[in-house]
PDB file of C-alpha atoms and ligand atoms in Angstrom:
ATOM      1  CA  UNK Y   1       4.264  10.239  -8.824  1.00 75.00           C
ATOM      2  CA  UNK Y   2       1.674  11.004 -11.852  1.00 78.00           C
ATOM      3  CA  UNK Y   3      -1.546   8.991 -10.406  1.00 87.00           C
ATOM      4  CA  UNK Y   4      -3.845  10.246  -8.033  1.00 87.00           C
ATOM      5  CA  UNK Y   5      -4.380   9.328  -4.908  1.00 94.00           C
ATOM      6  CA  UNK Y   6      -0.857   7.898  -4.267  1.00 96.00           C
ATOM      7  CA  UNK Y   7       2.597   9.275  -3.036  1.00 97.00           C
ATOM      8  CA  UNK Y   8       6.132   8.721  -1.971  1.00 98.00           C
ATOM      9  CA  UNK Y   9       6.259   9.334   1.617  1.00 98.00           C
ATOM     10  CA  UNK Y  10      10.420   9.642   3.027  1.00 98.00           C
ATOM     11  CA  UNK Y  11      10.431   9.438   6.182  1.00 98.00           C
ATOM     12  CA  UNK Y  12      13.327  10.417   8.970  1.00 98.00           C
ATOM     13  CA  UNK Y  13      16.318   8.598   9.219  1.00 98.00           C
ATOM     14  CA  UNK Y  14      18.094   8.914  12.770  1.00 98.00           C
ATOM     15  CA  UNK Y  15      21.264   7.993  12.683  1.00 96.00           C
ATOM     16  CA  UNK Y  16      24.256   6.920  14.538  1.00 94.00           C
ATOM     17  CA  UNK Y  17      27.244   4.701  15.489  1.00 96.00           C
ATOM     18  CA  UNK Y  18      24.478   2.736  16.623  1.00 97.00           C
ATOM     19  CA  UNK Y  19      22.735   2.300  13.726  1.00 98.00           C
ATOM     20  CA  UNK Y  20      19.266   3.553  12.721  1.00 98.00           C
ATOM     21  CA  UNK Y  21      15.954   4.206  13.739  1.00 98.00           C
ATOM     22  CA  UNK Y  22      12.722   5.818  11.973  1.00 98.00           C
ATOM     23  CA  UNK Y  23      10.036   7.350  13.869  1.00 98.00           C
ATOM     24  CA  UNK Y  24       6.281   7.476  12.220  1.00 98.00           C
ATOM     25  CA  UNK Y  25       3.879   9.064  14.521  1.00 98.00           C
ATOM     26  CA  UNK Y  26      -0.220   9.027  12.849  1.00 97.00           C
ATOM     27  CA  UNK Y  27      -1.095  12.491  11.145  1.00 97.00           C
ATOM     28  CA  UNK Y  28       2.449  13.823  11.924  1.00 97.00           C
ATOM     29  CA  UNK Y  29       4.134  11.167   9.324  1.00 98.00           C
ATOM     30  CA  UNK Y  30       1.411   9.440   7.429  1.00 97.00           C
ATOM     31  CA  UNK Y  31      -1.709  12.009   6.976  1.00 97.00           C
ATOM     32  CA  UNK Y  32      -4.119   9.593   8.694  1.00 98.00           C
ATOM     33  CA  UNK Y  33      -4.711   8.044  12.244  1.00 98.00           C
ATOM     34  CA  UNK Y  34      -3.283   4.457  12.411  1.00 98.00           C
ATOM     35  CA  UNK Y  35      -5.840   1.795  12.863  1.00 98.00           C
ATOM     36  CA  UNK Y  36      -4.195  -1.209  12.517  1.00 98.00           C
ATOM     37  CA  UNK Y  37      -1.418  -2.524  11.305  1.00 98.00           C
ATOM     38  CA  UNK Y  38       0.079  -5.573   9.586  1.00 98.00           C
ATOM     39  CA  UNK Y  39       2.815  -6.860   7.964  1.00 98.00           C
ATOM     40  CA  UNK Y  40       3.374  -9.680   5.254  1.00 98.00           C
ATOM     41  CA  UNK Y  41       6.154 -11.833   4.554  1.00 98.00           C
ATOM     42  CA  UNK Y  42       7.871 -14.974   3.606  1.00 98.00           C
ATOM     43  CA  UNK Y  43       6.191 -14.339   0.475  1.00 98.00           C
ATOM     44  CA  UNK Y  44       6.772 -17.090  -2.090  1.00 98.00           C
ATOM     45  CA  UNK Y  45       6.918 -16.705  -6.486  1.00 97.00           C
ATOM     46  CA  UNK Y  46       3.243 -15.431  -6.167  1.00 98.00           C
ATOM     47  CA  UNK Y  47       1.555 -11.608  -7.049  1.00 98.00           C
ATOM     48  CA  UNK Y  48      -0.693 -10.852  -3.877  1.00 98.00           C
ATOM     49  CA  UNK Y  49      -3.648  -8.347  -4.283  1.00 98.00           C
ATOM     50  CA  UNK Y  50      -5.712  -7.744  -6.492  1.00 98.00           C
ATOM     51  CA  UNK Y  51      -8.371  -5.120  -4.866  1.00 98.00           C
ATOM     52  CA  UNK Y  52      -9.062  -1.898  -4.698  1.00 98.00           C
ATOM     53  CA  UNK Y  53     -10.427  -0.214  -1.565  1.00 98.00           C
ATOM     54  CA  UNK Y  54     -13.199   2.045  -1.374  1.00 98.00           C
ATOM     55  CA  UNK Y  55     -12.224   3.959   1.517  1.00 98.00           C
ATOM     56  CA  UNK Y  56      -9.194   3.068   3.182  1.00 98.00           C
ATOM     57  CA  UNK Y  57      -5.798   4.593   3.314  1.00 98.00           C
ATOM     58  CA  UNK Y  58      -2.830   2.530   3.682  1.00 98.00           C
ATOM     59  CA  UNK Y  59       0.888   3.165   3.719  1.00 98.00           C
ATOM     60  CA  UNK Y  60       3.586   0.661   2.466  1.00 98.00           C
ATOM     61  CA  UNK Y  61       6.691   0.010   3.419  1.00 98.00           C
ATOM     62  CA  UNK Y  62       9.247  -2.583   3.171  1.00 98.00           C
ATOM     63  CA  UNK Y  63      11.014  -2.479   6.561  1.00 98.00           C
ATOM     64  CA  UNK Y  64      13.109  -5.439   4.786  1.00 98.00           C
ATOM     65  CA  UNK Y  65      13.819  -6.490   1.524  1.00 98.00           C
ATOM     66  CA  UNK Y  66      12.311  -5.549  -1.804  1.00 98.00           C
ATOM     67  CA  UNK Y  67       9.276  -6.097  -3.393  1.00 98.00           C
ATOM     68  CA  UNK Y  68       7.275  -4.508  -6.660  1.00 98.00           C
ATOM     69  CA  UNK Y  69       4.086  -2.836  -6.318  1.00 98.00           C
ATOM     70  CA  UNK Y  70       1.611  -2.128  -9.208  1.00 98.00           C
ATOM     71  CA  UNK Y  71      -0.950   0.351  -8.469  1.00 98.00           C
ATOM     72  CA  UNK Y  72      -3.603   2.044 -11.187  1.00 95.00           C
ATOM     73  CA  UNK Y  73      -6.715   3.675 -11.093  1.00 89.00           C
ATOM     74  CA  UNK Y  74      -8.407   2.395 -14.602  1.00 78.00           C
ATOM     75  CA  UNK Y  75      -6.471   5.002 -16.817  1.00 82.00           C
ATOM     76  CA  UNK Y  76      -2.892   5.136 -15.678  1.00 91.00           C
ATOM     77  CA  UNK Y  77      -0.593   2.479 -13.815  1.00 95.00           C
ATOM     78  CA  UNK Y  78       2.550   2.686 -12.039  1.00 97.00           C
ATOM     79  CA  UNK Y  79       4.902   0.407 -10.577  1.00 97.00           C
ATOM     80  CA  UNK Y  80       7.069   0.931  -7.489  1.00 98.00           C
ATOM     81  CA  UNK Y  81      10.107  -0.306  -5.907  1.00 98.00           C
ATOM     82  CA  UNK Y  82       9.811  -0.388  -2.345  1.00 98.00           C
ATOM     83  CA  UNK Y  83      13.194  -1.545  -0.845  1.00 98.00           C
ATOM     84  CA  UNK Y  84      13.891   1.571   1.835  1.00 98.00           C
ATOM     85  CA  UNK Y  85      13.373   0.810   5.387  1.00 98.00           C
ATOM     86  CA  UNK Y  86      12.542   4.504   5.459  1.00 98.00           C
ATOM     87  CA  UNK Y  87       9.988   4.875   2.281  1.00 98.00           C
ATOM     88  CA  UNK Y  88       6.312   4.927   2.370  1.00 98.00           C
ATOM     89  CA  UNK Y  89       4.084   4.283  -0.462  1.00 98.00           C
ATOM     90  CA  UNK Y  90       0.887   5.880   0.332  1.00 98.00           C
ATOM     91  CA  UNK Y  91      -2.134   4.188  -1.497  1.00 98.00           C
ATOM     92  CA  UNK Y  92      -5.945   6.264  -0.665  1.00 97.00           C
ATOM     93  CA  UNK Y  93      -9.211   5.238  -1.945  1.00 97.00           C
ATOM     94  CA  UNK Y  94      -9.710   3.549  -5.140  1.00 97.00           C
ATOM     95  CA  UNK Y  95      -6.171   2.376  -6.256  1.00 97.00           C
ATOM     96  CA  UNK Y  96      -6.090  -0.882  -7.531  1.00 98.00           C
ATOM     97  CA  UNK Y  97      -2.867  -2.704  -6.368  1.00 98.00           C
ATOM     98  CA  UNK Y  98      -0.821  -5.800  -7.010  1.00 98.00           C
ATOM     99  CA  UNK Y  99       2.704  -6.727  -4.934  1.00 98.00           C
ATOM    100  CA  UNK Y 100       4.836  -9.526  -6.694  1.00 98.00           C
ATOM    101  CA  UNK Y 101       8.508  -9.972  -7.217  1.00 98.00           C
ATOM    102  CA  UNK Y 102       9.054  -9.987  -2.812  1.00 98.00           C
ATOM    103  CA  UNK Y 103      13.170 -10.762  -2.358  1.00 98.00           C
ATOM    104  CA  UNK Y 104      12.985 -14.336   0.260  1.00 98.00           C
ATOM    105  CA  UNK Y 105      13.777 -11.735   3.310  1.00 98.00           C
ATOM    106  CA  UNK Y 106      10.925  -9.082   1.885  1.00 98.00           C
ATOM    107  CA  UNK Y 107       8.617  -8.080   4.991  1.00 98.00           C
ATOM    108  CA  UNK Y 108       5.995  -5.386   3.859  1.00 99.00           C
ATOM    109  CA  UNK Y 109       4.736  -3.550   6.548  1.00 98.00           C
ATOM    110  CA  UNK Y 110       1.643  -2.006   6.314  1.00 98.00           C
ATOM    111  CA  UNK Y 111      -0.063   1.063   8.484  1.00 98.00           C
ATOM    112  CA  UNK Y 112      -3.910   1.584   8.049  1.00 98.00           C
ATOM    113  CA  UNK Y 113      -6.719   3.951   8.347  1.00 98.00           C
ATOM    114  CA  UNK Y 114      -9.276   1.822   9.548  1.00 98.00           C
ATOM    115  CA  UNK Y 115      -9.649  -1.942  11.333  1.00 98.00           C
ATOM    116  CA  UNK Y 116     -10.313  -5.031   9.204  1.00 98.00           C
ATOM    117  CA  UNK Y 117     -13.475  -4.594   7.093  1.00 98.00           C
ATOM    118  CA  UNK Y 118     -13.781  -7.086   3.936  1.00 98.00           C
ATOM    119  CA  UNK Y 119     -17.152  -5.113   3.233  1.00 98.00           C
ATOM    120  CA  UNK Y 120     -14.388  -1.972   1.880  1.00 98.00           C
ATOM    121  CA  UNK Y 121     -12.844  -4.546  -0.837  1.00 98.00           C
ATOM    122  CA  UNK Y 122     -13.517  -4.329  -4.509  1.00 98.00           C
ATOM    123  CA  UNK Y 123     -11.450  -7.710  -5.850  1.00 98.00           C
ATOM    124  CA  UNK Y 124     -13.359  -7.743  -9.276  1.00 97.00           C
ATOM    125  CA  UNK Y 125     -12.119  -5.205 -11.627  1.00 96.00           C
ATOM    126  CA  UNK Y 126     -14.335  -4.915 -13.785  1.00 96.00           C
ATOM    127  CA  UNK Y 127     -17.174  -3.591 -10.571  1.00 97.00           C
ATOM    128  CA  UNK Y 128     -13.370  -1.875  -9.662  1.00 97.00           C
ATOM    129  CA  UNK Y 129     -13.433  -0.598 -13.241  1.00 95.00           C
ATOM    130  CA  UNK Y 130     -17.354   1.039 -13.064  1.00 95.00           C
ATOM    131  CA  UNK Y 131     -16.901   2.773  -9.903  1.00 95.00           C
ATOM    132  CA  UNK Y 132     -13.455   4.277 -10.062  1.00 94.00           C
ATOM    133  CA  UNK Y 133     -14.765   6.052 -13.267  1.00 92.00           C
ATOM    134  CA  UNK Y 134     -17.269   7.712 -11.829  1.00 92.00           C
ATOM    135  CA  UNK Y 135     -14.764   8.339  -8.432  1.00 92.00           C
ATOM    136  CA  UNK Y 136     -12.253   9.996 -10.809  1.00 88.00           C
ATOM    137  CA  UNK Y 137     -14.498  11.726 -12.753  1.00 86.00           C
ATOM    138  CA  UNK Y 138     -16.222  13.970  -9.968  1.00 72.00           C
TER     139      UNK Y 138
HETATM  140  C1  T46 X   1      -4.039  -4.761   0.873  1.00 63.13           C
HETATM  141  C2  T46 X   1      -2.784  -5.502   0.420  1.00 63.13           C
HETATM  142  C3  T46 X   1      -1.654  -4.436   0.439  1.00 63.13           C
HETATM  143  C4  T46 X   1      -7.309 -10.235   8.138  1.00 63.13           C
HETATM  144  O1  T46 X   1      -7.964 -10.958   9.069  1.00 63.13           O
HETATM  145  N1  T46 X   1      -6.999  -8.906   8.713  1.00 63.13           N
HETATM  146  C5  T46 X   1      -6.200  -8.092   8.407  1.00 63.13           C
HETATM  147  O2  T46 X   1      -6.000  -6.552   8.701  1.00 63.13           O
HETATM  148  C6  T46 X   1      -6.319  -8.324   6.904  1.00 63.13           C
HETATM  149  C7  T46 X   1      -4.803  -6.855   6.288  1.00 63.13           C
HETATM  150  C8  T46 X   1      -5.679  -9.319   6.154  1.00 63.13           C
HETATM  151  N2  T46 X   1      -7.206 -10.506   6.820  1.00 63.13           N
HETATM  152  C9  T46 X   1      -6.935 -11.431   6.144  1.00 63.13           C
HETATM  153  C10 T46 X   1      -8.094 -11.663   5.397  1.00 63.13           C
HETATM  154  C11 T46 X   1      -8.088 -12.579   3.323  1.00 63.13           C
HETATM  155  O3  T46 X   1      -8.188 -13.756   4.468  1.00 63.13           O
HETATM  156  O4  T46 X   1      -6.472 -12.347   6.015  1.00 63.13           O
HETATM  157  C12 T46 X   1      -6.433 -12.949   4.695  1.00 63.13           C
HETATM  158  C13 T46 X   1      -5.088 -12.513   3.198  1.00 63.13           C
HETATM  159  O5  T46 X   1      -5.634 -11.205   2.887  1.00 63.13           O
HETATM  160  P1  T46 X   1      -5.944 -10.380   1.189  1.00 63.13           P
HETATM  161  O6  T46 X   1      -5.873 -12.246   0.262  1.00 63.13           O
HETATM  162  O7  T46 X   1      -6.585  -9.250   1.114  1.00 63.13           O
HETATM  163  O8  T46 X   1      -3.965 -10.191   0.942  1.00 63.13           O
HETATM  164  P2  T46 X   1      -3.306  -9.386   0.694  1.00 63.13           P
HETATM  165  O9  T46 X   1      -1.808  -9.127   0.324  1.00 63.13           O
HETATM  166  O10 T46 X   1      -3.621  -9.286  -0.857  1.00 63.13           O
HETATM  167  O11 T46 X   1      -3.782  -7.903   0.574  1.00 63.13           O
HETATM  168  C14 T46 X   1      -2.981  -6.829   1.774  1.00 63.13           C
HETATM  169  C15 T46 X   1      -4.654  -6.426   2.397  1.00 63.13           C
HETATM  170  O12 T46 X   1      -5.621  -7.014   2.558  1.00 63.13           O
HETATM  171  C16 T46 X   1      -5.035  -5.247   1.049  1.00 63.13           C
HETATM  172  O13 T46 X   1      -6.004  -4.406   2.794  1.00 63.13           O
HETATM  173  O14 T46 X   1      -4.143  -3.104   0.682  1.00 63.13           O
HETATM  174  O15 T46 X   1      -2.327  -5.997   1.362  1.00 63.13           O
END
């Protein structure tokens, strides 16, 4: 991926005649310790997100269905379609994200490096541009 602080992670997919299993271990399969998980589902035709995080690291996985994720750092942007339960999108600090086009059945699982903290969010886009310019020019 061309965006700094973002990458796609392919998880193991262990299959047999019984179906598939994907294991995810803190620090092994993803680059941080998981302190929180949450999931987003039953999303109507709306866009969510519209923010960046100052420090939080997360991995987004469409464990069911399909969703598009727009990620940008002020200069570059990229759209990623998540639709495989064994694929995760790592989003590190200072990346703006918007999630949209959720399929009806989509369940978006998010693994996060920290507990919920509203003060880590940057929800104002102009403020984000100002802060990300400084962050990425270092
Ligand atoms: C992100 C994207 C991918 C909590 O109380 N605890 C939590 O752990 C979270 C994540 C949210 N909330 C509350 C805060 C809001 O009152 O749930 C409400 C909805 O959260 P928000 O509008 O931030 O949801 P999204 O879908 O825009 O963003 C979420 C995450 O908040 C965010 O960190 O990166 O998913």
